[in-house]
PDB file of N, CA, C and O in Angstrom:
ATOM      1  N   MET L   1      13.283  24.660  -8.750  1.00 67.00           N
ATOM      2  CA  MET L   1      14.408  23.732  -8.571  1.00 67.00           C
ATOM      3  C   MET L   1      13.738  22.350  -7.681  1.00 67.00           C
ATOM      4  O   MET L   1      12.854  22.877  -6.687  1.00 67.00           O
ATOM      5  N   PHE L   2      14.197  21.331  -8.072  1.00 74.00           N
ATOM      6  CA  PHE L   2      13.751  20.279  -7.424  1.00 74.00           C
ATOM      7  C   PHE L   2      14.833  20.066  -6.024  1.00 74.00           C
ATOM      8  O   PHE L   2      15.818  19.958  -5.869  1.00 74.00           O
ATOM      9  N   GLU L   3      13.906  19.986  -4.766  1.00 86.00           N
ATOM     10  CA  GLU L   3      14.660  20.081  -3.484  1.00 86.00           C
ATOM     11  C   GLU L   3      14.660  18.396  -3.011  1.00 86.00           C
ATOM     12  O   GLU L   3      13.238  18.094  -2.979  1.00 86.00           O
ATOM     13  N   LEU L   4      15.349  17.940  -2.512  1.00 87.00           N
ATOM     14  CA  LEU L   4      15.452  16.659  -1.728  1.00 87.00           C
ATOM     15  C   LEU L   4      15.095  16.844  -0.472  1.00 87.00           C
ATOM     16  O   LEU L   4      15.817  17.249   0.520  1.00 87.00           O
ATOM     17  N   ASN L   5      13.688  16.525   0.158  1.00 87.00           N
ATOM     18  CA  ASN L   5      13.228  16.799   1.526  1.00 87.00           C
ATOM     19  C   ASN L   5      12.469  15.446   2.034  1.00 87.00           C
ATOM     20  O   ASN L   5      12.145  14.634   0.993  1.00 87.00           O
ATOM     21  N   LEU L   6      12.054  15.269   3.151  1.00 86.00           N
ATOM     22  CA  LEU L   6      11.378  14.344   3.739  1.00 86.00           C
ATOM     23  C   LEU L   6       9.786  14.148   2.824  1.00 86.00           C
ATOM     24  O   LEU L   6       9.500  13.126   2.602  1.00 86.00           O
ATOM     25  N   PHE L   7       9.355  15.318   2.621  1.00 84.00           N
ATOM     26  CA  PHE L   7       7.990  15.405   1.979  1.00 84.00           C
ATOM     27  C   PHE L   7       8.291  14.629   0.616  1.00 84.00           C
ATOM     28  O   PHE L   7       7.466  13.477   0.117  1.00 84.00           O
ATOM     29  N   ASN L   8       9.247  14.945  -0.401  1.00 87.00           N
ATOM     30  CA  ASN L   8       9.300  14.818  -1.602  1.00 87.00           C
ATOM     31  C   ASN L   8       9.769  13.203  -1.533  1.00 87.00           C
ATOM     32  O   ASN L   8       9.354  12.184  -2.453  1.00 87.00           O
ATOM     33  N   ILE L   9      10.483  12.682  -0.618  1.00 87.00           N
ATOM     34  CA  ILE L   9      10.938  11.379  -0.747  1.00 87.00           C
ATOM     35  C   ILE L   9       9.860  10.465  -0.016  1.00 87.00           C
ATOM     36  O   ILE L   9       9.382   9.429  -0.745  1.00 87.00           O
ATOM     37  N   ALA L  10       8.646  10.807   0.539  1.00 86.00           N
ATOM     38  CA  ALA L  10       7.683  10.197   0.911  1.00 86.00           C
ATOM     39  C   ALA L  10       6.569  10.148  -0.222  1.00 86.00           C
ATOM     40  O   ALA L  10       6.233   8.788  -0.628  1.00 86.00           O
ATOM     41  N   GLN L  11       6.621  11.108  -1.072  1.00 87.00           N
ATOM     42  CA  GLN L  11       6.048  11.032  -2.203  1.00 87.00           C
ATOM     43  C   GLN L  11       6.535  10.094  -3.309  1.00 87.00           C
ATOM     44  O   GLN L  11       5.616   8.988  -3.885  1.00 87.00           O
ATOM     45  N   PHE L  12       7.579  10.014  -3.682  1.00 88.00           N
ATOM     46  CA  PHE L  12       8.449   9.189  -4.389  1.00 88.00           C
ATOM     47  C   PHE L  12       8.177   7.751  -3.837  1.00 88.00           C
ATOM     48  O   PHE L  12       7.886   6.847  -4.482  1.00 88.00           O
ATOM     49  N   THR L  13       8.347   7.492  -2.375  1.00 88.00           N
ATOM     50  CA  THR L  13       8.179   6.085  -1.978  1.00 88.00           C
ATOM     51  C   THR L  13       6.754   5.564  -2.125  1.00 88.00           C
ATOM     52  O   THR L  13       6.544   4.332  -2.693  1.00 88.00           O
ATOM     53  N   ASP L  14       6.033   6.709  -2.119  1.00 87.00           N
ATOM     54  CA  ASP L  14       4.374   6.037  -2.051  1.00 87.00           C
ATOM     55  C   ASP L  14       3.840   5.614  -3.327  1.00 87.00           C
ATOM     56  O   ASP L  14       3.495   4.912  -3.671  1.00 87.00           O
ATOM     57  N   GLN L  15       4.311   6.570  -4.365  1.00 89.00           N
ATOM     58  CA  GLN L  15       4.068   6.350  -5.818  1.00 89.00           C
ATOM     59  C   GLN L  15       4.716   5.222  -6.527  1.00 89.00           C
ATOM     60  O   GLN L  15       4.495   4.186  -6.828  1.00 89.00           O
ATOM     61  N   GLY L  16       6.211   4.908  -5.880  1.00 90.00           N
ATOM     62  CA  GLY L  16       6.713   4.112  -6.672  1.00 90.00           C
ATOM     63  C   GLY L  16       6.211   2.525  -6.066  1.00 90.00           C
ATOM     64  O   GLY L  16       5.924   1.636  -6.783  1.00 90.00           O
ATOM     65  N   LEU L  17       5.995   2.562  -4.836  1.00 89.00           N
ATOM     66  CA  LEU L  17       5.440   1.260  -3.983  1.00 89.00           C
ATOM     67  C   LEU L  17       3.795   0.946  -4.744  1.00 89.00           C
ATOM     68  O   LEU L  17       3.667  -0.214  -4.617  1.00 89.00           O
ATOM     69  N   SER L  18       3.301   1.955  -4.791  1.00 89.00           N
ATOM     70  CA  SER L  18       1.932   1.813  -5.344  1.00 89.00           C
ATOM     71  C   SER L  18       2.155   1.165  -6.737  1.00 89.00           C
ATOM     72  O   SER L  18       1.085   0.257  -7.122  1.00 89.00           O
ATOM     73  N   LEU L  19       2.727   1.758  -7.571  1.00 90.00           N
ATOM     74  CA  LEU L  19       3.087   1.211  -9.029  1.00 90.00           C
ATOM     75  C   LEU L  19       3.570  -0.280  -8.996  1.00 90.00           C
ATOM     76  O   LEU L  19       3.083  -1.245  -9.229  1.00 90.00           O
ATOM     77  N   ILE L  20       4.604  -0.834  -8.002  1.00 92.00           N
ATOM     78  CA  ILE L  20       4.763  -1.965  -7.851  1.00 92.00           C
ATOM     79  C   ILE L  20       3.645  -2.895  -7.374  1.00 92.00           C
ATOM     80  O   ILE L  20       3.563  -4.141  -7.808  1.00 92.00           O
ATOM     81  N   GLY L  21       2.965  -2.282  -6.320  1.00 89.00           N
ATOM     82  CA  GLY L  21       1.993  -2.946  -6.015  1.00 89.00           C
ATOM     83  C   GLY L  21       0.720  -3.433  -6.771  1.00 89.00           C
ATOM     84  O   GLY L  21       0.258  -4.499  -6.737  1.00 89.00           O
ATOM     85  N   THR L  22       0.579  -2.396  -7.803  1.00 89.00           N
ATOM     86  CA  THR L  22      -0.613  -2.594  -8.570  1.00 89.00           C
ATOM     87  C   THR L  22      -0.198  -3.550  -9.480  1.00 89.00           C
ATOM     88  O   THR L  22      -1.234  -4.481 -10.129  1.00 89.00           O
ATOM     89  N   LEU L  23       1.048  -3.511 -10.027  1.00 91.00           N
ATOM     90  CA  LEU L  23       1.506  -4.527 -11.063  1.00 91.00           C
ATOM     91  C   LEU L  23       1.587  -5.916 -10.365  1.00 91.00           C
ATOM     92  O   LEU L  23       1.156  -7.026 -11.266  1.00 91.00           O
ATOM     93  N   LEU L  24       1.754  -6.291  -9.149  1.00 90.00           N
ATOM     94  CA  LEU L  24       1.768  -7.615  -8.668  1.00 90.00           C
ATOM     95  C   LEU L  24       0.619  -7.816  -8.232  1.00 90.00           C
ATOM     96  O   LEU L  24       0.360  -9.036  -8.549  1.00 90.00           O
ATOM     97  N   LEU L  25      -0.534  -7.055  -8.221  1.00 87.00           N
ATOM     98  CA  LEU L  25      -2.028  -7.389  -7.794  1.00 87.00           C
ATOM     99  C   LEU L  25      -2.690  -8.017  -9.054  1.00 87.00           C
ATOM    100  O   LEU L  25      -3.781  -8.517  -9.180  1.00 87.00           O
ATOM    101  N   THR L  26      -2.149  -7.519 -10.400  1.00 88.00           N
ATOM    102  CA  THR L  26      -2.587  -8.270 -11.643  1.00 88.00           C
ATOM    103  C   THR L  26      -2.242  -9.180 -12.022  1.00 88.00           C
ATOM    104  O   THR L  26      -2.845  -9.784 -13.245  1.00 88.00           O
ATOM    105  N   SER L  27      -1.268 -10.065 -11.277  1.00 88.00           N
ATOM    106  CA  SER L  27      -0.796 -11.245 -11.711  1.00 88.00           C
ATOM    107  C   SER L  27      -1.984 -12.508 -11.554  1.00 88.00           C
ATOM    108  O   SER L  27      -3.013 -12.452 -10.625  1.00 88.00           O
ATOM    109  N   LEU L  28      -1.627 -13.496 -12.460  1.00 86.00           N
ATOM    110  CA  LEU L  28      -2.485 -14.455 -12.061  1.00 86.00           C
ATOM    111  C   LEU L  28      -2.324 -15.366 -10.794  1.00 86.00           C
ATOM    112  O   LEU L  28      -2.984 -16.026 -10.604  1.00 86.00           O
ATOM    113  N   SER L  29      -0.902 -15.543 -10.489  1.00 88.00           N
ATOM    114  CA  SER L  29      -0.313 -16.076  -9.288  1.00 88.00           C
ATOM    115  C   SER L  29      -1.094 -15.474  -7.944  1.00 88.00           C
ATOM    116  O   SER L  29      -0.685 -14.463  -7.648  1.00 88.00           O
ATOM    117  N   ALA L  30      -1.422 -16.712  -7.154  1.00 86.00           N
ATOM    118  CA  ALA L  30      -1.831 -16.257  -5.662  1.00 86.00           C
ATOM    119  C   ALA L  30      -0.781 -15.326  -5.143  1.00 86.00           C
ATOM    120  O   ALA L  30      -0.815 -14.772  -4.174  1.00 86.00           O
ATOM    121  N   LYS L  31       0.445 -16.351  -4.918  1.00 87.00           N
ATOM    122  CA  LYS L  31       1.410 -15.924  -4.511  1.00 87.00           C
ATOM    123  C   LYS L  31       2.063 -14.544  -4.765  1.00 87.00           C
ATOM    124  O   LYS L  31       2.392 -13.518  -3.825  1.00 87.00           O
ATOM    125  N   THR L  32       1.872 -14.202  -5.961  1.00 90.00           N
ATOM    126  CA  THR L  32       2.308 -12.783  -6.551  1.00 90.00           C
ATOM    127  C   THR L  32       1.406 -11.750  -5.903  1.00 90.00           C
ATOM    128  O   THR L  32       2.044 -10.868  -5.505  1.00 90.00           O
ATOM    129  N   ARG L  33       0.431 -12.151  -5.881  1.00 89.00           N
ATOM    130  CA  ARG L  33      -0.907 -11.174  -5.327  1.00 89.00           C
ATOM    131  C   ARG L  33      -0.505 -10.878  -4.169  1.00 89.00           C
ATOM    132  O   ARG L  33      -0.852  -9.737  -3.680  1.00 89.00           O
ATOM    133  N   MET L  34      -0.222 -11.852  -3.469  1.00 89.00           N
ATOM    134  CA  MET L  34      -0.092 -11.737  -1.741  1.00 89.00           C
ATOM    135  C   MET L  34       1.062 -10.727  -1.462  1.00 89.00           C
ATOM    136  O   MET L  34       1.085  -9.863  -0.852  1.00 89.00           O
ATOM    137  N   TYR L  35       2.057 -10.695  -2.496  1.00 91.00           N
ATOM    138  CA  TYR L  35       3.245  -9.659  -2.135  1.00 91.00           C
ATOM    139  C   TYR L  35       2.610  -8.442  -2.609  1.00 91.00           C
ATOM    140  O   TYR L  35       2.968  -7.319  -2.022  1.00 91.00           O
ATOM    141  N   GLY L  36       1.830  -8.244  -3.539  1.00 89.00           N
ATOM    142  CA  GLY L  36       1.156  -6.959  -4.049  1.00 89.00           C
ATOM    143  C   GLY L  36       0.338  -6.395  -2.605  1.00 89.00           C
ATOM    144  O   GLY L  36       0.421  -5.359  -2.454  1.00 89.00           O
ATOM    145  N   PHE L  37      -0.436  -7.413  -1.749  1.00 88.00           N
ATOM    146  CA  PHE L  37      -0.972  -6.726  -0.758  1.00 88.00           C
ATOM    147  C   PHE L  37       0.072  -6.410   0.424  1.00 88.00           C
ATOM    148  O   PHE L  37      -0.348  -5.380   0.789  1.00 88.00           O
ATOM    149  N   LEU L  38       1.119  -7.004   0.395  1.00 89.00           N
ATOM    150  CA  LEU L  38       1.868  -6.878   1.477  1.00 89.00           C
ATOM    151  C   LEU L  38       2.620  -5.374   1.048  1.00 89.00           C
ATOM    152  O   LEU L  38       2.688  -4.511   1.896  1.00 89.00           O
ATOM    153  N   ILE L  39       2.688  -5.192  -0.318  1.00 90.00           N
ATOM    154  CA  ILE L  39       3.309  -3.769  -0.554  1.00 90.00           C
ATOM    155  C   ILE L  39       2.144  -3.100  -0.425  1.00 90.00           C
ATOM    156  O   ILE L  39       2.691  -1.657   0.146  1.00 90.00           O
ATOM    157  N   PHE L  40       0.991  -2.924  -0.325  1.00 86.00           N
ATOM    158  CA  PHE L  40       0.063  -1.831  -0.236  1.00 86.00           C
ATOM    159  C   PHE L  40      -0.083  -1.656   0.956  1.00 86.00           C
ATOM    160  O   PHE L  40      -0.436  -0.465   1.791  1.00 86.00           O
ATOM    161  N   ILE L  41       0.149  -2.576   2.004  1.00 86.00           N
ATOM    162  CA  ILE L  41       0.484  -2.467   3.500  1.00 86.00           C
ATOM    163  C   ILE L  41       1.240  -1.773   3.815  1.00 86.00           C
ATOM    164  O   ILE L  41       1.418  -0.571   4.705  1.00 86.00           O
ATOM    165  N   LEU L  42       2.503  -1.786   3.193  1.00 86.00           N
ATOM    166  CA  LEU L  42       3.755  -0.969   3.601  1.00 86.00           C
ATOM    167  C   LEU L  42       3.612   0.523   2.849  1.00 86.00           C
ATOM    168  O   LEU L  42       4.079   1.472   3.580  1.00 86.00           O
ATOM    169  N   VAL L  43       2.711   0.630   1.675  1.00 85.00           N
ATOM    170  CA  VAL L  43       2.302   2.097   1.086  1.00 85.00           C
ATOM    171  C   VAL L  43       1.967   2.740   2.595  1.00 85.00           C
ATOM    172  O   VAL L  43       1.797   4.144   2.072  1.00 85.00           O
ATOM    173  N   ASN L  44       1.236   2.306   3.433  1.00 80.00           N
ATOM    174  CA  ASN L  44       0.550   3.130   4.321  1.00 80.00           C
ATOM    175  C   ASN L  44       1.347   3.897   5.169  1.00 80.00           C
ATOM    176  O   ASN L  44       0.678   5.090   5.779  1.00 80.00           O
ATOM    177  N   ILE L  45       2.488   3.616   5.351  1.00 82.00           N
ATOM    178  CA  ILE L  45       3.378   4.224   6.139  1.00 82.00           C
ATOM    179  C   ILE L  45       3.661   5.628   5.450  1.00 82.00           C
ATOM    180  O   ILE L  45       3.444   6.579   6.180  1.00 82.00           O
ATOM    181  N   PRO L  46       4.196   5.741   4.226  1.00 84.00           N
ATOM    182  CA  PRO L  46       4.510   7.219   3.537  1.00 84.00           C
ATOM    183  C   PRO L  46       3.234   7.933   3.574  1.00 84.00           C
ATOM    184  O   PRO L  46       3.184   9.094   3.529  1.00 84.00           O
ATOM    185  N   GLY L  47       2.042   6.848   3.264  1.00 82.00           N
ATOM    186  CA  GLY L  47       1.097   7.842   2.921  1.00 82.00           C
ATOM    187  C   GLY L  47       0.189   8.256   4.000  1.00 82.00           C
ATOM    188  O   GLY L  47      -0.375   9.448   4.135  1.00 82.00           O
ATOM    189  N   VAL L  48       0.347   7.793   5.315  1.00 80.00           N
ATOM    190  CA  VAL L  48      -0.139   8.590   6.276  1.00 80.00           C
ATOM    191  C   VAL L  48       1.011   9.803   6.628  1.00 80.00           C
ATOM    192  O   VAL L  48       0.177  10.855   6.863  1.00 80.00           O
ATOM    193  N   TYR L  49       2.063   9.689   6.461  1.00 83.00           N
ATOM    194  CA  TYR L  49       2.999  10.904   6.710  1.00 83.00           C
ATOM    195  C   TYR L  49       2.605  12.044   5.890  1.00 83.00           C
ATOM    196  O   TYR L  49       2.582  13.114   6.042  1.00 83.00           O
ATOM    197  N   LEU L  50       2.114  11.647   4.506  1.00 83.00           N
ATOM    198  CA  LEU L  50       1.609  12.594   3.664  1.00 83.00           C
ATOM    199  C   LEU L  50       0.642  13.353   3.716  1.00 83.00           C
ATOM    200  O   LEU L  50       0.244  14.344   3.655  1.00 83.00           O
ATOM    201  N   LEU L  51      -0.522  12.607   4.536  1.00 81.00           N
ATOM    202  CA  LEU L  51      -1.877  13.112   4.788  1.00 81.00           C
ATOM    203  C   LEU L  51      -1.787  14.025   5.978  1.00 81.00           C
ATOM    204  O   LEU L  51      -2.307  14.835   6.038  1.00 81.00           O
ATOM    205  N   VAL L  52      -0.743  13.755   7.123  1.00 82.00           N
ATOM    206  CA  VAL L  52      -0.589  14.767   8.116  1.00 82.00           C
ATOM    207  C   VAL L  52      -0.137  15.836   7.678  1.00 82.00           C
ATOM    208  O   VAL L  52      -0.669  17.076   7.881  1.00 82.00           O
ATOM    209  N   VAL L  53       0.831  15.734   6.893  1.00 84.00           N
ATOM    210  CA  VAL L  53       1.889  16.892   6.509  1.00 84.00           C
ATOM    211  C   VAL L  53       0.804  17.781   5.613  1.00 84.00           C
ATOM    212  O   VAL L  53       0.782  19.104   5.665  1.00 84.00           O
ATOM    213  N   THR L  54       0.189  17.275   4.765  1.00 82.00           N
ATOM    214  CA  THR L  54      -0.946  18.359   3.781  1.00 82.00           C
ATOM    215  C   THR L  54      -2.138  18.318   4.538  1.00 82.00           C
ATOM    216  O   THR L  54      -2.888  19.110   3.926  1.00 82.00           O
ATOM    217  N   GLU L  55      -2.272  18.168   5.759  1.00 81.00           N
ATOM    218  CA  GLU L  55      -3.550  18.311   6.695  1.00 81.00           C
ATOM    219  C   GLU L  55      -4.881  17.622   5.899  1.00 81.00           C
ATOM    220  O   GLU L  55      -5.762  18.107   6.049  1.00 81.00           O
ATOM    221  N   LEU L  56      -4.691  16.517   5.368  1.00 80.00           N
ATOM    222  CA  LEU L  56      -5.735  15.844   4.615  1.00 80.00           C
ATOM    223  C   LEU L  56      -6.229  14.643   5.722  1.00 80.00           C
ATOM    224  O   LEU L  56      -6.464  13.496   5.441  1.00 80.00           O
ATOM    225  N   TRP L  57      -6.606  15.287   7.147  1.00 76.00           N
ATOM    226  CA  TRP L  57      -6.975  14.452   8.068  1.00 76.00           C
ATOM    227  C   TRP L  57      -8.445  13.432   7.640  1.00 76.00           C
ATOM    228  O   TRP L  57      -8.517  12.310   8.266  1.00 76.00           O
ATOM    229  N   TRP L  58      -9.215  13.928   6.965  1.00 76.00           N
ATOM    230  CA  TRP L  58     -10.149  13.388   6.751  1.00 76.00           C
ATOM    231  C   TRP L  58     -10.028  11.849   5.864  1.00 76.00           C
ATOM    232  O   TRP L  58     -11.197  11.092   6.029  1.00 76.00           O
ATOM    233  N   ILE L  59      -9.236  11.897   5.014  1.00 76.00           N
ATOM    234  CA  ILE L  59      -8.927  10.582   4.475  1.00 76.00           C
ATOM    235  C   ILE L  59      -8.521   9.483   5.511  1.00 76.00           C
ATOM    236  O   ILE L  59      -8.518   8.274   5.302  1.00 76.00           O
ATOM    237  N   LEU L  60      -7.693   9.887   6.566  1.00 75.00           N
ATOM    238  CA  LEU L  60      -7.227   9.121   7.517  1.00 75.00           C
ATOM    239  C   LEU L  60      -8.630   8.193   8.278  1.00 75.00           C
ATOM    240  O   LEU L  60      -8.294   7.287   8.638  1.00 75.00           O
ATOM    241  N   ALA L  61      -9.735   8.935   7.911  1.00 80.00           N
ATOM    242  CA  ALA L  61     -10.825   8.189   8.598  1.00 80.00           C
ATOM    243  C   ALA L  61     -11.146   6.864   8.019  1.00 80.00           C
ATOM    244  O   ALA L  61     -11.746   5.968   8.445  1.00 80.00           O
ATOM    245  N   VAL L  62     -10.803   6.849   6.450  1.00 80.00           N
ATOM    246  CA  VAL L  62     -11.213   5.334   5.790  1.00 80.00           C
ATOM    247  C   VAL L  62      -9.819   4.584   5.832  1.00 80.00           C
ATOM    248  O   VAL L  62     -10.036   3.546   5.430  1.00 80.00           O
ATOM    249  N   THR L  63      -8.772   4.906   6.532  1.00 80.00           N
ATOM    250  CA  THR L  63      -7.536   3.991   6.516  1.00 80.00           C
ATOM    251  C   THR L  63      -8.060   2.941   7.146  1.00 80.00           C
ATOM    252  O   THR L  63      -7.394   1.578   6.613  1.00 80.00           O
ATOM    253  N   PRO L  64      -8.518   2.699   8.201  1.00 86.00           N
ATOM    254  CA  PRO L  64      -8.835   1.472   9.025  1.00 86.00           C
ATOM    255  C   PRO L  64      -9.438   0.373   7.622  1.00 86.00           C
ATOM    256  O   PRO L  64      -9.529  -0.669   7.923  1.00 86.00           O
ATOM    257  N   LEU L  65     -10.576   0.998   7.194  1.00 88.00           N
ATOM    258  CA  LEU L  65     -11.349  -0.010   6.421  1.00 88.00           C
ATOM    259  C   LEU L  65     -10.234  -0.363   5.105  1.00 88.00           C
ATOM    260  O   LEU L  65     -10.232  -1.669   4.765  1.00 88.00           O
ATOM    261  N   TRP L  66      -9.358   0.564   4.683  1.00 84.00           N
ATOM    262  CA  TRP L  66      -8.602   0.228   3.830  1.00 84.00           C
ATOM    263  C   TRP L  66      -7.659  -1.048   4.266  1.00 84.00           C
ATOM    264  O   TRP L  66      -7.201  -1.893   3.492  1.00 84.00           O
ATOM    265  N   LEU L  67      -7.154  -0.775   5.446  1.00 86.00           N
ATOM    266  CA  LEU L  67      -6.391  -1.732   5.971  1.00 86.00           C
ATOM    267  C   LEU L  67      -7.085  -3.206   6.139  1.00 86.00           C
ATOM    268  O   LEU L  67      -6.670  -4.204   5.871  1.00 86.00           O
ATOM    269  N   VAL L  68      -8.364  -3.137   6.618  1.00 91.00           N
ATOM    270  CA  VAL L  68      -9.075  -4.267   6.599  1.00 91.00           C
ATOM    271  C   VAL L  68      -9.338  -4.853   5.263  1.00 91.00           C
ATOM    272  O   VAL L  68      -8.872  -6.518   5.190  1.00 91.00           O
ATOM    273  N   LEU L  69      -9.518  -4.434   4.345  1.00 89.00           N
ATOM    274  CA  LEU L  69      -9.680  -4.913   2.970  1.00 89.00           C
ATOM    275  C   LEU L  69      -8.311  -5.427   2.394  1.00 89.00           C
ATOM    276  O   LEU L  69      -8.505  -6.429   1.849  1.00 89.00           O
ATOM    277  N   ASN L  70      -7.446  -4.603   2.668  1.00 86.00           N
ATOM    278  CA  ASN L  70      -5.954  -5.383   2.130  1.00 86.00           C
ATOM    279  C   ASN L  70      -5.651  -6.624   2.966  1.00 86.00           C
ATOM    280  O   ASN L  70      -5.150  -7.521   2.459  1.00 86.00           O
ATOM    281  N   ILE L  71      -5.989  -6.689   4.437  1.00 90.00           N
ATOM    282  CA  ILE L  71      -5.583  -7.643   4.870  1.00 90.00           C
ATOM    283  C   ILE L  71      -6.554  -9.009   4.753  1.00 90.00           C
ATOM    284  O   ILE L  71      -5.886 -10.094   4.664  1.00 90.00           O
ATOM    285  N   LYS L  72      -7.715  -8.458   4.156  1.00 92.00           N
ATOM    286  CA  LYS L  72      -8.573  -9.882   4.052  1.00 92.00           C
ATOM    287  C   LYS L  72      -8.190 -10.263   2.543  1.00 92.00           C
ATOM    288  O   LYS L  72      -8.265 -11.658   2.366  1.00 92.00           O
ATOM    289  N   GLY L  73      -7.774  -9.496   1.803  1.00 89.00           N
ATOM    290  CA  GLY L  73      -7.269 -10.137   0.690  1.00 89.00           C
ATOM    291  C   GLY L  73      -5.869 -10.783   0.508  1.00 89.00           C
ATOM    292  O   GLY L  73      -5.670 -11.792  -0.238  1.00 89.00           O
ATOM    293  N   LEU L  74      -4.961 -10.283   1.672  1.00 88.00           N
ATOM    294  CA  LEU L  74      -3.799 -10.964   1.846  1.00 88.00           C
ATOM    295  C   LEU L  74      -4.242 -12.435   2.057  1.00 88.00           C
ATOM    296  O   LEU L  74      -3.620 -13.261   1.758  1.00 88.00           O
ATOM    297  N   LEU L  75      -4.764 -12.457   3.123  1.00 91.00           N
ATOM    298  CA  LEU L  75      -5.349 -13.830   4.119  1.00 91.00           C
ATOM    299  C   LEU L  75      -5.990 -14.841   2.939  1.00 91.00           C
ATOM    300  O   LEU L  75      -5.685 -15.790   2.624  1.00 91.00           O
ATOM    301  N   ASN L  76      -6.730 -14.185   1.971  1.00 90.00           N
ATOM    302  CA  ASN L  76      -7.308 -15.010   0.828  1.00 90.00           C
ATOM    303  C   ASN L  76      -6.320 -15.682  -0.177  1.00 90.00           C
ATOM    304  O   ASN L  76      -6.552 -16.430  -0.684  1.00 90.00           O
ATOM    305  N   ASN L  77      -5.439 -14.764  -0.548  1.00 89.00           N
ATOM    306  CA  ASN L  77      -4.547 -14.996  -1.348  1.00 89.00           C
ATOM    307  C   ASN L  77      -3.443 -15.911  -0.748  1.00 89.00           C
ATOM    308  O   ASN L  77      -3.013 -16.981  -1.520  1.00 89.00           O
ATOM    309  N   PHE L  78      -3.207 -15.691   0.525  1.00 89.00           N
ATOM    310  CA  PHE L  78      -2.564 -16.977   1.346  1.00 89.00           C
ATOM    311  C   PHE L  78      -2.919 -18.266   1.178  1.00 89.00           C
ATOM    312  O   PHE L  78      -2.395 -19.211   1.071  1.00 89.00           O
ATOM    313  N   ARG L  79      -4.238 -18.314   1.343  1.00 90.00           N
ATOM    314  CA  ARG L  79      -4.974 -19.456   1.663  1.00 90.00           C
ATOM    315  C   ARG L  79      -5.222 -20.177   0.207  1.00 90.00           C
ATOM    316  O   ARG L  79      -4.798 -21.512   0.098  1.00 90.00           O
ATOM    317  N   GLU L  80      -5.347 -19.518  -0.703  1.00 89.00           N
ATOM    318  CA  GLU L  80      -5.236 -19.820  -2.260  1.00 89.00           C
ATOM    319  C   GLU L  80      -3.818 -20.369  -2.701  1.00 89.00           C
ATOM    320  O   GLU L  80      -3.972 -21.512  -3.496  1.00 89.00           O
ATOM    321  N   ALA L  81      -3.023 -19.664  -2.311  1.00 87.00           N
ATOM    322  CA  ALA L  81      -1.662 -20.144  -2.666  1.00 87.00           C
ATOM    323  C   ALA L  81      -1.047 -21.574  -1.874  1.00 87.00           C
ATOM    324  O   ALA L  81      -0.565 -22.197  -2.331  1.00 87.00           O
ATOM    325  N   ARG L  82      -1.590 -21.624  -0.611  1.00 88.00           N
ATOM    326  CA  ARG L  82      -1.421 -22.999   0.136  1.00 88.00           C
ATOM    327  C   ARG L  82      -2.092 -23.905  -0.615  1.00 88.00           C
ATOM    328  O   ARG L  82      -1.483 -25.352  -0.436  1.00 88.00           O
ATOM    329  N   GLU L  83      -3.325 -23.723  -1.209  1.00 85.00           N
ATOM    330  CA  GLU L  83      -4.123 -25.021  -1.563  1.00 85.00           C
ATOM    331  C   GLU L  83      -3.665 -25.463  -2.998  1.00 85.00           C
ATOM    332  O   GLU L  83      -3.867 -26.506  -3.291  1.00 85.00           O
ATOM    333  N   VAL L  84      -2.861 -24.492  -3.736  1.00 76.00           N
ATOM    334  CA  VAL L  84      -2.360 -24.934  -4.991  1.00 76.00           C
ATOM    335  C   VAL L  84      -1.180 -25.491  -4.910  1.00 76.00           C
ATOM    336  O   VAL L  84      -0.882 -26.468  -5.821  1.00 76.00           O
ATOM    337  N   SER L  85      -0.359 -25.224  -3.637  1.00 65.00           N
ATOM    338  CA  SER L  85       0.851 -25.773  -3.692  1.00 65.00           C
ATOM    339  C   SER L  85       0.952 -27.308  -2.987  1.00 65.00           C
ATOM    340  O   SER L  85       0.176 -27.888  -2.707  1.00 65.00           O
TER     341      SER L  85
END
């Protein structure tokens, strides 16, 4: 039977935000892609919780690289959106 606990809520939040972020990242609009990158930065919160609970610490080693790439993409899309406006 399905049980509503913090782990399951984190899984639903992580997967839901990932789906929305992926859909936004496929947009042709730089402004919409920027929102996709912001969502992926927010996905890091429940994602880190899930990694700690499931003891997948080795994945946390690449989290800084993942954040750097997302922030770089966010800044590039922000600059592109500003140039178009």
